[in-house]
CSV table of C-alpha atoms in Angstrom, one decimal:
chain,number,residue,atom,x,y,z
Y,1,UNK,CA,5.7,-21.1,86.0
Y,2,UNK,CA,2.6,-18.9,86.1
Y,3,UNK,CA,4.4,-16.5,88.0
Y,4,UNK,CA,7.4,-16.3,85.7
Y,5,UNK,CA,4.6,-15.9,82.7
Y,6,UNK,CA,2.8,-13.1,84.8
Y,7,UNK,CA,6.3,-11.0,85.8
Y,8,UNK,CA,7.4,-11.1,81.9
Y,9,UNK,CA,3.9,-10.3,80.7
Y,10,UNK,CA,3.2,-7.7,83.2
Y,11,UNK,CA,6.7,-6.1,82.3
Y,12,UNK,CA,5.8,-6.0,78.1
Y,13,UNK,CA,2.5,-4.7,79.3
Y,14,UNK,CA,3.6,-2.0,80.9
Y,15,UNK,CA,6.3,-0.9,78.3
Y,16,UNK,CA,4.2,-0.8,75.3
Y,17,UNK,CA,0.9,0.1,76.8
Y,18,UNK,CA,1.3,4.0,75.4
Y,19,UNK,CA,1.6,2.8,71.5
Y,20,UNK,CA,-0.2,-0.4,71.4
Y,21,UNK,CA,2.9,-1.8,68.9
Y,22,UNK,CA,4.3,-4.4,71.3
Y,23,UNK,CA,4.0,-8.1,70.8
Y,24,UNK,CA,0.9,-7.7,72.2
Y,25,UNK,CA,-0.7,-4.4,70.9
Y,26,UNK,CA,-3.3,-3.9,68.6
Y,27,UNK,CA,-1.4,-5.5,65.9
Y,28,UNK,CA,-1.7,-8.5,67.8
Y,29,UNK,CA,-5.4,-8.6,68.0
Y,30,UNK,CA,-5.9,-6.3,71.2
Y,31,UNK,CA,-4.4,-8.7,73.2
Y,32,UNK,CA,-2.1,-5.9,74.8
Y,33,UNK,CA,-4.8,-4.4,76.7
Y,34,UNK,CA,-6.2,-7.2,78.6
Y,35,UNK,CA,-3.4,-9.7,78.5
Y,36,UNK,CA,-1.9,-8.5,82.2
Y,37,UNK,CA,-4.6,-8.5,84.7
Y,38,UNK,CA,-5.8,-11.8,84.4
Y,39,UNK,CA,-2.0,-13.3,85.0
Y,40,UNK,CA,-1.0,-10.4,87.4
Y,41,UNK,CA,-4.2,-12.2,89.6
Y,42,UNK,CA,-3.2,-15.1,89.3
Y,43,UNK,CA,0.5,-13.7,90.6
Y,44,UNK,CA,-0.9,-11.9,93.5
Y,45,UNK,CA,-3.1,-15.0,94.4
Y,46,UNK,CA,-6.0,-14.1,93.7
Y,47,UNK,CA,-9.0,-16.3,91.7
Y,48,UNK,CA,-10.0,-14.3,88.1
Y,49,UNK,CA,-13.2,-12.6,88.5
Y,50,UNK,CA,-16.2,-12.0,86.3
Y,51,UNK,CA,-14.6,-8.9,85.4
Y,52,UNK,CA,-12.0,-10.5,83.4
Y,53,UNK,CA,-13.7,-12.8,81.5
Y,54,UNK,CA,-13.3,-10.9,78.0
Y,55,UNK,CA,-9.0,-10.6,78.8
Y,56,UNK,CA,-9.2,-14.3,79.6
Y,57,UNK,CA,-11.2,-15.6,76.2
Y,58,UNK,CA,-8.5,-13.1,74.5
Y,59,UNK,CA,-5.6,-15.3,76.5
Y,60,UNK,CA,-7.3,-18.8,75.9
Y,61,UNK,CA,-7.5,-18.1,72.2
Y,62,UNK,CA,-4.0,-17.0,71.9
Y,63,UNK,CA,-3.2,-20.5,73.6
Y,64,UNK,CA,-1.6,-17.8,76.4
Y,65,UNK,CA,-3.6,-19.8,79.0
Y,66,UNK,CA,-5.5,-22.9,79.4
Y,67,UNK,CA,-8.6,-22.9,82.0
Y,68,UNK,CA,-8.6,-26.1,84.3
Y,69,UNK,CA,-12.6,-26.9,84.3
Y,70,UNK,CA,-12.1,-28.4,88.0
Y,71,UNK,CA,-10.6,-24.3,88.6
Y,72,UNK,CA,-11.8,-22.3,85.9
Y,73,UNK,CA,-10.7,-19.0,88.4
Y,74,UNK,CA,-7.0,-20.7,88.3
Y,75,UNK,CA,-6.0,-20.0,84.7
Y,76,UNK,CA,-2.6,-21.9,83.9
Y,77,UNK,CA,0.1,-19.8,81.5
Y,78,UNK,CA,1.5,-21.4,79.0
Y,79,UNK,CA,4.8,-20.5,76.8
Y,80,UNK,CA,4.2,-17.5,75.3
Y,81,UNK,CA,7.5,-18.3,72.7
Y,82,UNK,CA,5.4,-21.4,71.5
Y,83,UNK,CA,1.8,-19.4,71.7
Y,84,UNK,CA,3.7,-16.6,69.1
Y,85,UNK,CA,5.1,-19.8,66.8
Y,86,UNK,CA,1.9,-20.8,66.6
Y,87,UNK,CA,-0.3,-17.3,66.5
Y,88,UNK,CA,2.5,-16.5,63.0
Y,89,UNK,CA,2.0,-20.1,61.9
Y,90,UNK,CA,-1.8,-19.2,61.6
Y,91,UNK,CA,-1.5,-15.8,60.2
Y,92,UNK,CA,1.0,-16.7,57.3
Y,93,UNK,CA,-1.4,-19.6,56.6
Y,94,UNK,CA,-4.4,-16.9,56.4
Y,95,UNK,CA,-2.4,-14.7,54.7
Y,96,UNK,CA,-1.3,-17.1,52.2
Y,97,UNK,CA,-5.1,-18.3,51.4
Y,98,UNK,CA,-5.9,-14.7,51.2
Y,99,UNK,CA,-2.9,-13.5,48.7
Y,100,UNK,CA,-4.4,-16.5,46.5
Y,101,UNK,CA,-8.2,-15.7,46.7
Y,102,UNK,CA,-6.6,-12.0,45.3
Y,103,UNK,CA,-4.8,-13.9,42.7
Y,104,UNK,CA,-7.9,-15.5,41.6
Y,105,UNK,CA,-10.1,-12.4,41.2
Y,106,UNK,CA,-8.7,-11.7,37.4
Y,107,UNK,CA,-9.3,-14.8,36.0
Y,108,UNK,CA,-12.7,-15.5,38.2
Y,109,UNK,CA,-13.7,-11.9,36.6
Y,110,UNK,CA,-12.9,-12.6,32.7
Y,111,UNK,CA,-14.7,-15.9,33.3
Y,112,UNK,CA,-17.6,-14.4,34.4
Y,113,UNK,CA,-17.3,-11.7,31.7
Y,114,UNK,CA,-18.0,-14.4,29.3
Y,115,UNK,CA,-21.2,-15.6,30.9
Y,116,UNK,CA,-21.9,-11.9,31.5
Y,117,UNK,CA,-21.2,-11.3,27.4
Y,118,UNK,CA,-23.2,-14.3,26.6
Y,119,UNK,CA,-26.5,-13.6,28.9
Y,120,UNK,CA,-26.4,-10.0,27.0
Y,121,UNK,CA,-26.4,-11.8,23.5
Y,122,UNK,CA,-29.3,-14.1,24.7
Y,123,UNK,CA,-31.7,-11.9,26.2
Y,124,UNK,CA,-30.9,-8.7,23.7
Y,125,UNK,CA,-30.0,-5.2,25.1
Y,126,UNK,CA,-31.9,-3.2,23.1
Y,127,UNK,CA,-33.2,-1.1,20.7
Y,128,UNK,CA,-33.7,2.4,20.4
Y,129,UNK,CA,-36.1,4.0,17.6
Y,130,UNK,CA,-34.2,7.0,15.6
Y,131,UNK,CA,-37.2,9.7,15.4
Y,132,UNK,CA,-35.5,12.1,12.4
Y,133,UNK,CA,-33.5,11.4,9.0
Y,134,UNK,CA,-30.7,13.7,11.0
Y,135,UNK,CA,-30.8,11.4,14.1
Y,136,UNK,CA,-30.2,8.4,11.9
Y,137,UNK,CA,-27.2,9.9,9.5
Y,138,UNK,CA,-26.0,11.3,13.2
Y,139,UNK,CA,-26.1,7.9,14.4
Y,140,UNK,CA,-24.8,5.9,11.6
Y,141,UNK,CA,-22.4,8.0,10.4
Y,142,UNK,CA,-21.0,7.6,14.5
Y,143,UNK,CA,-21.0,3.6,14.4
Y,144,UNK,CA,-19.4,3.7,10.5
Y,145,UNK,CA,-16.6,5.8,11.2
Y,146,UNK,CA,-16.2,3.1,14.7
Y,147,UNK,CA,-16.3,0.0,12.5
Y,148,UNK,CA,-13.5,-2.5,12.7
Y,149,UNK,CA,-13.8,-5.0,10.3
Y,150,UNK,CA,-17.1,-4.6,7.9
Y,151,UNK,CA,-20.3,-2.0,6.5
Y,152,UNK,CA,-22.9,-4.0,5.3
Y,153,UNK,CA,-25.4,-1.4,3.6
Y,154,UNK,CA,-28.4,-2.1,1.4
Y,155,UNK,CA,-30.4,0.9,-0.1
Y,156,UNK,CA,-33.4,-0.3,-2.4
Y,157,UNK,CA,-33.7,3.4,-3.4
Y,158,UNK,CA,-30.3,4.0,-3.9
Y,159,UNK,CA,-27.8,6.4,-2.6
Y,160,UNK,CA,-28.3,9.5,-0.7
Y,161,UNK,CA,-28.2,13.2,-2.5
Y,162,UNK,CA,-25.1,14.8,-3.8
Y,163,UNK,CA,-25.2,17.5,-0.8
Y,164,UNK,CA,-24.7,14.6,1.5
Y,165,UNK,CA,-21.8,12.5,-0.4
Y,166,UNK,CA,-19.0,14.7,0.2
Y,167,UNK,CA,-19.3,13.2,4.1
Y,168,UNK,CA,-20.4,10.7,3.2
Y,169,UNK,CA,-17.3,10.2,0.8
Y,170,UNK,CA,-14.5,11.1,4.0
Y,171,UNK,CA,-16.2,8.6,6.5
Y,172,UNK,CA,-16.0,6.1,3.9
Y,173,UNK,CA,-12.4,6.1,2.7
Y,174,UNK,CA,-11.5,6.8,6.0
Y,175,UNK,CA,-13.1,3.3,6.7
Y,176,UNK,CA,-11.4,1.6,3.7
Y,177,UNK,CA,-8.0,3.4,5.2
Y,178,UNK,CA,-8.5,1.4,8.2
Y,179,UNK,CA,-8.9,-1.3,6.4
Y,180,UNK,CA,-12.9,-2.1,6.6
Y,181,UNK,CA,-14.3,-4.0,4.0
Y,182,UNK,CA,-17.8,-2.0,2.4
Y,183,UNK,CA,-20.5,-3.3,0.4
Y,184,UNK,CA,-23.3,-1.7,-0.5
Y,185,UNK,CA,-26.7,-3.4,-2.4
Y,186,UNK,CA,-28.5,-0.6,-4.9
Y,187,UNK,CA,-31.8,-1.5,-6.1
Y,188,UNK,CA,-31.5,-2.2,-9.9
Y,189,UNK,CA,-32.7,1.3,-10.9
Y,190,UNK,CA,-29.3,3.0,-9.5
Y,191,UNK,CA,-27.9,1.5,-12.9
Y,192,UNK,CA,-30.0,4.7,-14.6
Y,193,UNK,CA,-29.3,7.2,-12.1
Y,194,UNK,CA,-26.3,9.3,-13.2
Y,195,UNK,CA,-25.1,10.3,-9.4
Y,196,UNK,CA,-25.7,7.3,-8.6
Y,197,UNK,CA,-23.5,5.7,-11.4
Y,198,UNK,CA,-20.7,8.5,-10.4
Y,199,UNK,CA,-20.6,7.9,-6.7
Y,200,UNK,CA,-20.3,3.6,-7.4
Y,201,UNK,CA,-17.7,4.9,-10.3
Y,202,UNK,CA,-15.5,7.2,-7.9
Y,203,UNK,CA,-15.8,5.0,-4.4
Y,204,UNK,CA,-15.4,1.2,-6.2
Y,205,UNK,CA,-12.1,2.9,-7.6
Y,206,UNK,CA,-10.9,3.2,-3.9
Y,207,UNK,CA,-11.9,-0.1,-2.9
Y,208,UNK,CA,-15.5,0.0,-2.4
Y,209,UNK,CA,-17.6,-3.3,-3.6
Y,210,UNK,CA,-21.4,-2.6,-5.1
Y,211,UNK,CA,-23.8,-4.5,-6.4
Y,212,UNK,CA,-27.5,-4.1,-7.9
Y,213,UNK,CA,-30.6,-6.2,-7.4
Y,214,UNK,CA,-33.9,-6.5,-9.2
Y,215,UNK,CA,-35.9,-7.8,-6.8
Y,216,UNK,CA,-37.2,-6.3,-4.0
Y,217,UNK,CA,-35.1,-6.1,-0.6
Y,218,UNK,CA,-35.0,-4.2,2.7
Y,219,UNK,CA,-33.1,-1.6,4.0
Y,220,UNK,CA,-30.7,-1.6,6.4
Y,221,UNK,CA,-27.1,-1.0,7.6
Y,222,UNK,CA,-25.2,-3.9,9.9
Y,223,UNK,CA,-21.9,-2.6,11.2
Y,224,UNK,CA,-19.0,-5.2,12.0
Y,225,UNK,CA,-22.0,-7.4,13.4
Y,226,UNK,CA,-22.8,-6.3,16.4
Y,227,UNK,CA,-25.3,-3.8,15.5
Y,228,UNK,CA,-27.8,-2.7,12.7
Y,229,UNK,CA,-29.8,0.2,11.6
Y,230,UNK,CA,-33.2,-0.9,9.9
Y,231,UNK,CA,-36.3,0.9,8.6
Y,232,UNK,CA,-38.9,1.3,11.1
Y,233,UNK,CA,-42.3,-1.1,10.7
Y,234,UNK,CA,-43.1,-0.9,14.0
Y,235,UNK,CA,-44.5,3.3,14.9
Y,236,UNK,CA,-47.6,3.5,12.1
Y,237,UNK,CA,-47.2,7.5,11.9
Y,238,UNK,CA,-43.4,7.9,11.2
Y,239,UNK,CA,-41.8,9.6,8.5
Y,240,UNK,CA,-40.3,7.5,5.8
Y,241,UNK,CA,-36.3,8.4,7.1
Y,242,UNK,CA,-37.2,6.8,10.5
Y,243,UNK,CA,-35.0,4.3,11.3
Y,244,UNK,CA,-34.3,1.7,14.6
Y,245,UNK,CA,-31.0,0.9,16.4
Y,246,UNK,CA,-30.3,-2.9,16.9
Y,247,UNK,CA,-27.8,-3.9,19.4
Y,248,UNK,CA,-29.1,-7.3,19.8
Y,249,UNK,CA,-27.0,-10.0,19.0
Y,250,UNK,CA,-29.2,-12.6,17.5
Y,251,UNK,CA,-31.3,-10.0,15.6
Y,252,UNK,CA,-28.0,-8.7,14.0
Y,253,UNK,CA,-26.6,-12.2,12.9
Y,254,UNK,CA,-30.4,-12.5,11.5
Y,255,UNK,CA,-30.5,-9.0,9.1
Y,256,UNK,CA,-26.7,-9.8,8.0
Y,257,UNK,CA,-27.8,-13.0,6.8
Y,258,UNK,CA,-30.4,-11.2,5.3
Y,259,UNK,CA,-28.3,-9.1,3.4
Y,260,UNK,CA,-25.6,-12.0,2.8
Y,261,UNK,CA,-28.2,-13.9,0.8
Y,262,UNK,CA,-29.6,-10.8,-1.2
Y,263,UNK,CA,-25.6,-9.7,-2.3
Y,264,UNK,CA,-25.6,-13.2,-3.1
Y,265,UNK,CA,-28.4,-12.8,-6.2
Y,266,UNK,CA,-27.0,-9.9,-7.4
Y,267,UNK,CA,-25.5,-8.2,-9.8
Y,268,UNK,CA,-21.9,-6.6,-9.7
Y,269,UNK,CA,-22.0,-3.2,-10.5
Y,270,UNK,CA,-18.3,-0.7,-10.8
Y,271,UNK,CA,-20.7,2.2,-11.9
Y,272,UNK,CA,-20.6,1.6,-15.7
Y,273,UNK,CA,-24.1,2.6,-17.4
Y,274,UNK,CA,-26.7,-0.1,-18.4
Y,275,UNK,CA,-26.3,-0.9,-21.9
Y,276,UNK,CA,-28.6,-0.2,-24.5
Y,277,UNK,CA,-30.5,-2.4,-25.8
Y,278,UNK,CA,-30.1,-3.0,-29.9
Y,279,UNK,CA,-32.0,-0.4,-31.9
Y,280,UNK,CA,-33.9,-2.9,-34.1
Y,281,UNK,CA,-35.6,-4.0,-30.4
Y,282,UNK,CA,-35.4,-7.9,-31.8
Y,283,UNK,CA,-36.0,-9.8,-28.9
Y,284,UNK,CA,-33.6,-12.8,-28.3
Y,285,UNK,CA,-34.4,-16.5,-29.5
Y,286,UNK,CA,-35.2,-19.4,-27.3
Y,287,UNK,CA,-31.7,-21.1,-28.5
Y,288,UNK,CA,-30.2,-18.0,-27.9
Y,289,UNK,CA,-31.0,-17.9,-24.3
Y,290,UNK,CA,-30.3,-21.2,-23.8
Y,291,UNK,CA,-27.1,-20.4,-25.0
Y,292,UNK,CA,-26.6,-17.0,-22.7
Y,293,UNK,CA,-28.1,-19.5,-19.8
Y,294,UNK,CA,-25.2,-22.5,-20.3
Y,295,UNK,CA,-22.7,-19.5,-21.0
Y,296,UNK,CA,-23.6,-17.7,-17.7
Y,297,UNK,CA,-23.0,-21.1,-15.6
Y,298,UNK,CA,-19.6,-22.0,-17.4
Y,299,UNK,CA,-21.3,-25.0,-19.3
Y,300,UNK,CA,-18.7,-26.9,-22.1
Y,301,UNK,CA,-19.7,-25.9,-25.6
Y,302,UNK,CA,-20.2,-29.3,-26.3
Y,303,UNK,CA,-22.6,-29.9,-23.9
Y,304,UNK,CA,-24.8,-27.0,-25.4
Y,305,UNK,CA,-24.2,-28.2,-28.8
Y,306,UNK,CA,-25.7,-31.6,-27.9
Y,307,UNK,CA,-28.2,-30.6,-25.6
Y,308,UNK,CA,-29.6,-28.1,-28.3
Y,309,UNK,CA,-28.9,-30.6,-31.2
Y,310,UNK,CA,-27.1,-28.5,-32.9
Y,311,UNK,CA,-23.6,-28.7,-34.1
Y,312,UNK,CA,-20.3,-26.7,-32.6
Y,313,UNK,CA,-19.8,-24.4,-35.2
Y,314,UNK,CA,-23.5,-23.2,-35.2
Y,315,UNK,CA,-23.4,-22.9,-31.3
Y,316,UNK,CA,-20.2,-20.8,-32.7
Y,317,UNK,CA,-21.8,-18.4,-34.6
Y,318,UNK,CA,-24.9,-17.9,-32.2
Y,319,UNK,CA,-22.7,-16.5,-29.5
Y,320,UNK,CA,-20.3,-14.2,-32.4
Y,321,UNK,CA,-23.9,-12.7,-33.2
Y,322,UNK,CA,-24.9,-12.1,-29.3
Y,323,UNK,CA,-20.8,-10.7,-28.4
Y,324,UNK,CA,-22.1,-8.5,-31.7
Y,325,UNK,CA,-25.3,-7.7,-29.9
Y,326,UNK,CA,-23.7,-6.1,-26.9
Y,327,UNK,CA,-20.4,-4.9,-28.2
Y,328,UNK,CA,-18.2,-7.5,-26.5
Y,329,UNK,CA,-15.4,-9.7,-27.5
Y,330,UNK,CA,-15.6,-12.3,-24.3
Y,331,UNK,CA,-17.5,-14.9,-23.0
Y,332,UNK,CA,-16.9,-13.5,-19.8
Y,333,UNK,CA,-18.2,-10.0,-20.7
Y,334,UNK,CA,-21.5,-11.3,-22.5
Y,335,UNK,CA,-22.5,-13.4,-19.6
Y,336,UNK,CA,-22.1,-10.0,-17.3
Y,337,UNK,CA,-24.3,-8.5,-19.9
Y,338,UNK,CA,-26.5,-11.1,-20.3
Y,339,UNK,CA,-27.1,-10.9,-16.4
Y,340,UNK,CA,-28.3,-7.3,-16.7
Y,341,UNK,CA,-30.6,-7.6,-19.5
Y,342,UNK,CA,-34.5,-6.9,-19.2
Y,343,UNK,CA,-34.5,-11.0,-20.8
Y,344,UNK,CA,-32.8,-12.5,-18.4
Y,345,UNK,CA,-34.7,-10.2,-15.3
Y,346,UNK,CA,-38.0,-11.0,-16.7
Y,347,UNK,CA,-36.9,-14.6,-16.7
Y,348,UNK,CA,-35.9,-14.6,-13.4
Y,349,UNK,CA,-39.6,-12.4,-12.3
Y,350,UNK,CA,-41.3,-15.5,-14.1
Y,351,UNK,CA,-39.4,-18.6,-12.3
């Protein structure tokens, strides 16, 4: 039997030595090289010798050979046909585990994406100060005409010049195009600035929501919250237009919340000028507030009436001579002025 295996062997050897692609060639491990000698030894009679020790661990672990402890120099051949069964049986199994560790790879990657994603959120990537009034319009002009869903802006001072609203203008509608929702907070004084009552006029026309607020608030900008723009407390000497660049995710959630509670106390503004208030100055009653205060929070008539003591028709009257007072023929329009008036602020700075 060894001879048989040695002849056959030694014949395969010989004819794919020169390109190494035989059942034995370097596809095969290297097994081509070093498979012969030890077998064509054994064929001639001869023991294996030191010198092919490395072609007979390449044999044994092809399962070529087997090594007989009691004559390790005797190597005994087994079936090459079952060896080769067994050699593919082992490489379509490692193939196969390998194919599905590549399967894996997607789905082990978004997974650790997330974690990824979620370390970024708790640790905070960054922020970068904005040194100029041109770096920031640069920069938030960049992220506004990026936004996806939402513009959160609040501007205690109100809005920009007149030479900077006509970009201004084209990054914005180009937002609302995409469908971003805007809202911008004005300080309570925009109400008496005339560009600022034509740029709230012109942009809530396309879609645009603003509102006004008496007391005071911070500035900032929070784009589809994931980042913010906020004034700078941090660098003593910096010009009033300095601004910094959030991108962390916690601090964002925190200044939108911010802003989410402020919109929430104030008042909506389309542009329309602040009413006057009546020539004769007369201040308003104590009933009469009462009444404005019930009216504002959609409290039955009744309910006044009683709560005042006095009777419906009275409560009647008092509210024809405050619709008079403004120039307004609904309940609905005297509560909106009502929630402008210097009364009702100076109510809300004494609570």
């Amino acid at each position: 039997m060894v001879r048989t295996c040695a002849r056959r062997t030694h014949a395969v050897a010989h004819r794919d030595r020169d390109d190494g692609n035989g059942p034995f060639g370097e596809r095969c491990g290297g097994v081509a090289g070093c498979c012969p000698e030890p077998l064509r030894a054994d064929h001639r009679g001869e023991p294996v010798g030191p010198a092919d020790a490395a072609a007979l661990r390449d044999l044994v672990a092809w399962r070529l050979v087997i090594v007989d402890p009691d004559r390790p120099d005797r190597p005994i051949a087994l079936d090459p046909q079952e060896a080769g069964r067994r050699r593919l049986d082992d490489e379509l199994r490692d193939m196969a585990a390998r194919a599905a560790r590549i399967a894996a790879i997607p789905d082990l990657s978004d997974e650790l994406s997330l974690h990824f994603e979620r370390a970024k959120w708790r640790s905070g990537s960054s922020s970068e100060f904005l040194a100029g009034p041109e770096q920031v319009a640069a920069r938030i002009g960049e992220a506004v005409g990026q936004a996806e869903t939402e513009v959160l802006t609040a501007q205690p001072a109100g809005p920009r010049g007149r030479e900077l609203q006509g970009d201004a203008m084209a990054r914005d509608c180009g937002a609302l195009a995409r469908g971003v929702t805007l809202r911008t907070l004005y300080g309570d004084g925009a109400r008496d600035d005339a560009a600022a009552r034509e740029w709230a006029t012109v942009m809530a026309a396309r879609g645009m929501q603003f509102r006004t607020l008496v007391s005071p608030f911070q500035r900032c900008v929070v784009v589809d919250r994931r980042q913010a723009f906020i004034a700078d407390h941090v660098v003593d000497s910096s010009p009033a237009q300095t601004a910094w660049h959030v991108m962390d995710r916690a601090l964002v959630a925190f200044i939108a919340e911010g802003f989410e509670d402020a919109w929430r106390r104030a008042d909506i503004w389309h542009g329309d000028p602040r009413r006057a208030a009546p020539a004769d100055g007369a201040g308003l009653t104590r009933r009469q507030r009462e009444i404005l205060i019930d009216t504002a929070a959609g409290v039955d008539q009744r309910i006044t009436a009683r709560r005042l003591n006095i009777g419906l028709r009275t409560l009647t009257k008092e509210l024809g001579v405050l619709r008079a007072r403004w120039g307004v023929s609904t309940l609905a329009a005297l509560a909106y002025q009502w929630a402008l008036s210097p009364e009702r602020r100076q109510m809300a700075d004494e609570a």
